[in-house]
Structures are given as C-alpha cells and as structure tokens.
CSV table of C-alpha atoms and ligand atoms in Angstrom, one decimal:
chain,number,residue,atom,x,y,z
D,237,MET,CA,74.6,120.7,108.2
D,238,ALA,CA,77.4,122.9,106.8
D,239,CYS,CA,80.5,121.0,105.7
D,240,GLN,CA,83.9,122.6,105.6
D,241,THR,CA,86.0,121.1,102.8
D,242,ASN,CA,89.3,120.9,104.7
D,243,VAL,CA,87.8,119.0,107.6
D,244,ARG,CA,87.3,115.3,107.5
D,245,HIS,CA,84.0,113.8,108.5
D,246,ILE,CA,84.2,110.4,110.1
D,247,LEU,CA,81.7,107.9,111.5
D,248,GLY,CA,82.6,104.8,113.4
D,249,ILE,CA,80.5,101.8,112.6
D,250,SER,CA,80.5,99.5,115.7
D,251,GLY,CA,78.4,96.6,114.3
D,252,GLY,CA,75.5,97.6,116.5
D,253,LYS,CA,72.2,99.2,115.6
D,254,ASP,CA,72.8,102.8,116.6
D,255,SER,CA,75.9,103.6,114.5
D,256,ALA,CA,74.2,101.8,111.6
D,257,ALA,CA,71.2,104.1,112.0
D,258,LEU,CA,73.5,107.1,112.1
D,259,ALA,CA,75.0,106.1,108.8
D,260,VAL,CA,71.4,105.8,107.4
D,261,LEU,CA,70.6,109.3,108.7
D,262,LEU,CA,73.7,111.0,107.4
D,263,HIS,CA,74.9,109.1,104.3
D,264,GLN,CA,73.1,111.5,101.9
D,265,GLU,CA,73.4,114.6,104.0
D,266,ILE,CA,77.2,114.2,104.2
D,267,PRO,CA,78.4,112.4,101.1
D,268,GLN,CA,82.1,112.8,101.9
D,269,MET,CA,81.6,110.9,105.2
D,270,GLU,CA,84.4,108.3,105.9
D,271,TYR,CA,83.0,105.2,107.6
D,272,PHE,CA,85.3,103.0,109.6
D,273,PHE,CA,85.1,99.9,111.7
D,274,CYS,CA,87.7,99.0,114.3
D,275,ASP,CA,88.2,95.3,113.7
D,276,THR,CA,89.3,93.3,116.7
D,277,HIS,CA,89.2,90.1,114.6
D,278,LYS,CA,87.1,88.6,117.3
D,279,GLU,CA,83.6,89.8,116.3
D,280,LEU,CA,80.7,87.6,115.8
D,281,PRO,CA,80.1,86.3,112.2
D,282,GLU,CA,76.7,88.1,112.4
D,283,THR,CA,78.5,91.4,112.9
D,284,TYR,CA,80.7,91.0,109.8
D,285,GLU,CA,77.5,90.1,107.8
D,286,PHE,CA,75.7,93.2,109.2
D,287,LEU,CA,78.6,95.4,108.0
D,288,GLU,CA,78.3,93.9,104.5
D,289,ARG,CA,74.5,94.6,104.6
D,290,ILE,CA,75.0,98.2,105.6
D,291,GLN,CA,77.5,98.8,102.8
D,292,ALA,CA,75.3,97.1,100.2
D,293,ARG,CA,72.1,99.0,101.2
D,294,LEU,CA,73.6,102.4,101.6
D,295,GLY,CA,76.2,102.1,98.8
D,296,ILE,CA,79.0,103.2,101.2
D,297,LYS,CA,82.4,101.9,101.9
D,298,ILE,CA,83.5,101.0,105.4
D,299,HIS,CA,87.2,101.1,106.1
D,300,TYR,CA,88.3,98.2,108.3
D,301,LEU,CA,90.9,99.5,110.7
D,302,SER,CA,92.9,96.7,112.2
D,303,ALA,CA,95.2,97.3,115.1
D,304,ASN,CA,98.3,95.1,114.4
D,305,GLN,CA,96.4,91.9,113.8
D,306,GLY,CA,93.8,92.6,116.4
D,307,PHE,CA,93.2,91.1,119.8
D,308,ASP,CA,95.8,88.2,119.8
D,309,HIS,CA,98.7,90.6,119.0
D,310,TRP,CA,97.8,92.8,122.0
D,311,LEU,CA,97.1,89.9,124.3
D,312,ALA,CA,100.6,88.6,123.7
D,313,LEU,CA,102.0,92.0,124.4
D,314,TYR,CA,100.1,92.1,127.7
D,315,GLY,CA,101.5,88.7,128.7
D,316,GLY,CA,98.2,86.9,128.3
D,317,TYR,CA,96.5,89.2,130.8
D,318,LEU,CA,92.8,89.3,129.7
D,319,PRO,CA,91.2,92.7,129.6
D,320,SER,CA,88.6,93.5,132.2
D,321,PRO,CA,86.5,96.5,133.3
D,322,GLN,CA,89.4,97.5,135.5
D,323,SER,CA,92.1,97.0,132.9
D,324,ARG,CA,90.4,97.8,129.7
D,325,TRP,CA,93.4,97.8,127.4
D,326,CYS,CA,91.3,96.4,124.5
D,327,THR,CA,89.3,99.5,124.0
D,328,ARG,CA,92.3,101.8,124.1
D,329,GLN,CA,94.5,99.6,121.8
D,330,MET,CA,91.9,98.3,119.4
D,331,LYS,CA,89.2,101.0,119.2
D,332,ILE,CA,90.7,104.4,120.1
D,333,LYS,CA,94.3,104.1,118.8
D,334,PRO,CA,93.3,102.8,115.3
D,335,LEU,CA,90.8,105.7,115.0
D,336,GLU,CA,93.6,108.2,116.0
D,337,ALA,CA,96.0,106.6,113.5
D,338,PHE,CA,93.3,106.8,110.8
D,339,VAL,CA,92.8,110.5,111.3
D,340,GLY,CA,96.4,111.4,112.0
D,341,ASP,CA,96.8,115.2,112.4
D,342,ASP,CA,93.9,116.1,110.2
D,343,GLU,CA,91.1,118.1,111.5
D,344,ALA,CA,88.1,115.8,111.8
D,345,ILE,CA,84.5,115.8,113.0
D,346,SER,CA,83.6,112.5,114.5
D,347,TYR,CA,79.9,111.6,114.4
D,348,VAL,CA,79.0,109.7,117.6
D,349,ALA,CA,75.9,107.5,117.7
D,350,ILE,CA,74.7,108.3,121.2
D,351,ARG,CA,70.9,108.6,121.4
D,352,ALA,CA,68.9,111.4,123.0
D,353,ASP,CA,67.5,108.8,125.5
D,354,GLU,CA,70.9,107.5,126.5
D,355,ASN,CA,73.2,108.6,129.3
D,356,ARG,CA,76.7,107.6,128.4
D,357,ASP,CA,79.8,109.1,126.9
D,358,GLY,CA,80.9,106.6,124.3
D,359,TYR,CA,84.5,105.9,123.4
D,360,ILE,CA,85.8,109.1,122.0
D,361,SER,CA,89.3,110.3,121.3
D,362,THR,CA,90.6,113.1,123.4
D,363,LYS,CA,92.9,114.4,120.6
D,364,PRO,CA,92.1,118.1,120.0
D,365,ASN,CA,91.9,117.7,116.3
D,366,ILE,CA,89.0,115.1,116.5
D,367,LYS,CA,85.8,116.9,117.5
D,368,PRO,CA,82.9,114.7,118.5
D,369,VAL,CA,79.4,115.7,117.6
D,370,TYR,CA,76.1,113.9,118.6
D,371,PRO,CA,73.5,114.2,115.8
D,372,PHE,CA,70.9,111.9,117.6
D,373,ARG,CA,71.1,114.0,120.7
D,374,ASP,CA,71.1,117.3,118.8
D,375,ARG,CA,67.9,116.2,117.0
D,376,GLY,CA,66.3,114.5,119.9
D,377,LEU,CA,66.2,111.1,118.3
D,378,VAL,CA,65.5,108.2,120.6
D,379,LYS,CA,65.4,104.4,120.3
D,380,ALA,CA,62.1,104.3,118.4
D,381,ASP,CA,63.6,106.6,115.7
D,382,ILE,CA,66.6,104.3,115.4
D,383,VAL,CA,64.4,101.3,114.8
D,384,ARG,CA,62.4,103.3,112.2
D,385,LEU,CA,65.5,104.4,110.4
D,386,LEU,CA,66.8,100.8,110.2
D,387,GLU,CA,63.5,99.4,109.1
D,388,ASP,CA,62.9,102.0,106.5
D,389,SER,CA,66.3,101.6,105.0
D,390,GLY,CA,65.8,97.8,104.6
D,391,ILE,CA,68.9,97.1,106.8
D,392,GLY,CA,67.1,96.0,109.9
D,393,TYR,CA,68.8,94.7,113.0
D,394,PRO,CA,72.0,92.6,113.2
D,395,ASP,CA,71.1,88.9,113.5
D,396,TYR,CA,72.8,88.5,116.8
D,397,TYR,CA,70.0,90.7,118.4
D,398,ARG,CA,68.0,87.5,118.6
D,399,TRP,CA,70.1,86.3,121.5
D,400,ARG,CA,72.5,89.1,122.5
D,401,SER,CA,72.0,92.9,122.9
D,402,ARG,CA,75.5,94.2,122.3
D,403,SER,CA,78.0,94.3,119.5
D,404,GLY,CA,81.7,93.6,120.1
D,405,CYS,CA,84.0,90.7,120.8
D,406,TYR,CA,82.4,87.3,121.3
D,407,PHE,CA,84.2,86.9,124.6
D,408,CYS,CA,83.5,90.5,125.9
D,409,PHE,CA,83.8,90.6,129.6
D,410,PHE,CA,80.8,92.8,129.8
D,411,GLN,CA,78.5,90.0,128.7
D,412,ARG,CA,75.9,88.9,131.1
D,413,LYS,CA,75.6,85.2,132.2
D,414,TYR,CA,72.7,84.4,129.9
D,415,GLU,CA,74.7,85.9,127.0
D,416,TRP,CA,77.5,83.4,127.7
D,417,VAL,CA,75.0,80.6,127.7
D,418,LYS,CA,73.5,81.8,124.4
D,419,LEU,CA,77.0,82.1,123.0
D,420,ALA,CA,77.6,78.4,123.9
D,421,GLU,CA,74.3,77.5,122.1
D,422,GLU,CA,74.7,79.7,119.0
D,423,HIS,CA,78.4,79.4,118.5
D,424,PRO,CA,79.9,76.5,120.4
D,425,ASP,CA,83.1,76.9,118.5
D,426,LEU,CA,83.5,80.5,119.7
D,427,PHE,CA,82.5,79.6,123.2
D,428,ALA,CA,85.3,76.9,123.2
D,429,LYS,CA,87.8,79.5,122.0
D,430,ALA,CA,86.7,81.9,124.9
D,431,VAL,CA,87.4,79.0,127.3
D,432,ALA,CA,90.8,78.4,125.8
D,433,TYR,CA,91.7,82.0,126.3
D,434,GLU,CA,91.2,81.4,130.0
D,435,GLN,CA,93.4,78.3,130.1
D,436,GLU,CA,96.1,78.4,127.5
D,437,HIS,CA,99.0,80.0,129.3
D,438,ALA,CA,102.5,78.4,128.9
D,439,ASP,CA,103.3,78.9,132.6
D,440,GLY,CA,100.0,77.4,133.8
D,441,ARG,CA,98.5,80.6,134.9
D,442,THR,CA,94.7,81.0,134.5
D,443,TYR,CA,92.9,84.3,133.8
D,444,THR,CA,89.2,84.5,133.7
D,445,TRP,CA,86.8,86.7,131.7
D,446,THR,CA,84.6,87.2,134.8
D,447,GLN,CA,86.3,88.0,138.1
D,448,GLY,CA,86.5,84.9,140.3
D,449,GLU,CA,84.6,82.6,137.9
D,450,THR,CA,85.8,80.4,135.0
Y,257,SF4,S1,83.9,94.3,122.9
Y,257,SF4,FE1,84.5,94.0,125.0
Y,257,SF4,S2,86.4,92.8,124.9
Y,257,SF4,FE2,86.0,93.6,122.8
Y,257,SF4,S3,87.2,95.6,122.7
Y,257,SF4,FE3,85.1,96.1,123.4
Y,257,SF4,S4,85.3,96.1,125.7
Y,257,SF4,FE4,87.0,95.0,124.9
C-alpha cells in the first residue's frame, strides 16, 4: 500500500478481536501507523489486559484517548440520563469526538476493521479530512482469517470471549440477557455498579439500561 508522508495513518483499537487482527495485518506494512483506543473508563479488566498484550506482542504503542474523564463526566452533563440505542450519546461523545480531536485538521486515513463477511458501517467520523478505508473488505478477509492472524501472532482472543462476544463498556445496553447474567457471575462488583447507575439519582428518578426492565 502506498503511503503519502503528509497524511496520517490511524487505526482505532476497540478491545475486540477484529481491530486487533487489523493491527497484526498492518503493523509492518505501515510502520508509521498511529494506534488509538477511546477509553470510556468503563471497559472490562480483560479489555485493558488485551490492549497490553497487543502492544507487547506487536511492539506498538496505543494512544489512550480519554474524553473528559470518560463516561461519568458525560453522564453528569446529560443529567444522569443513561444512553440507549435511541439516544446513543456515548458513542458520539466518547468514541467519535476523541478521534476527531486526536486528528484535528490533519489529513488522515482511518483503517476500519470491518470484515468482508460483515454487513455494517462501523463508527466512523464524517469529517472530510478523515478518510475511512477497509483493508479486510478490500482483501476479502473473513472471520477465519481474523482468527488465523490472531493465533499466528500469539495474541489470541481477549479473555472475555469466554463469556461475552463484544468489547465495550461493562454495562453496554446492547448486551443480551445472558451477557448480563454472565457479568454478574464473572464480575459481581461491576454488575453492582451497573445496578447503581440505574438507581443513584439525587431526585429519586430511575433510568434503566434496558427499556422497561431493571
Ligand atoms: S460500549 Fe455500549 S455503552 Fe459503551 S460507548 Fe459503546 S455503545 Fe455506549
């Protein structure tokens, strides 16, 4: 892949398997790549451990981008109103804005880890100076290729894959019911904190992570 020197090359590491595999694929091909992780401060401990493993195995540095102290700062600004699929302020404030601040007005190519066997858009900035590219799609790489890349590199899977399929905040409202159950089993302290987020409002209001259910 040709690299222009005045253009930045950035790759967002999510804590999941696909972006880790993309780093494996590209870290030698594009040595000037800048890796970043948008830290909500509410990730699972397994995720932070996985990030350390990626850096150690590949010899790369991941920049931790933290949006104003992460989730709690924004929750206070939104008056305790928990994010939801309909009001997804968390992604905008904690994932996309920190990326845009990291890039500023520089021209950048953003390498997005969407596989050839996936049908989704991913969270990408719409700023005109940040151009998304999709190396997995372009090269026809599917899930089996991602597994092979991670195994061959010695990085493997994040440990939370034993019980949960997605990276992200431990209280993510996209979790399925069995993932909430497993959270309570694996990390009872974090489950208790997720419960507290529903209940601890000075004026007695209650918000829930799942619509209509505590
Ligand atoms: S993991 Fe879930 S709760 Fe956390 S920022 Fe992403 S969508 Fe929001």
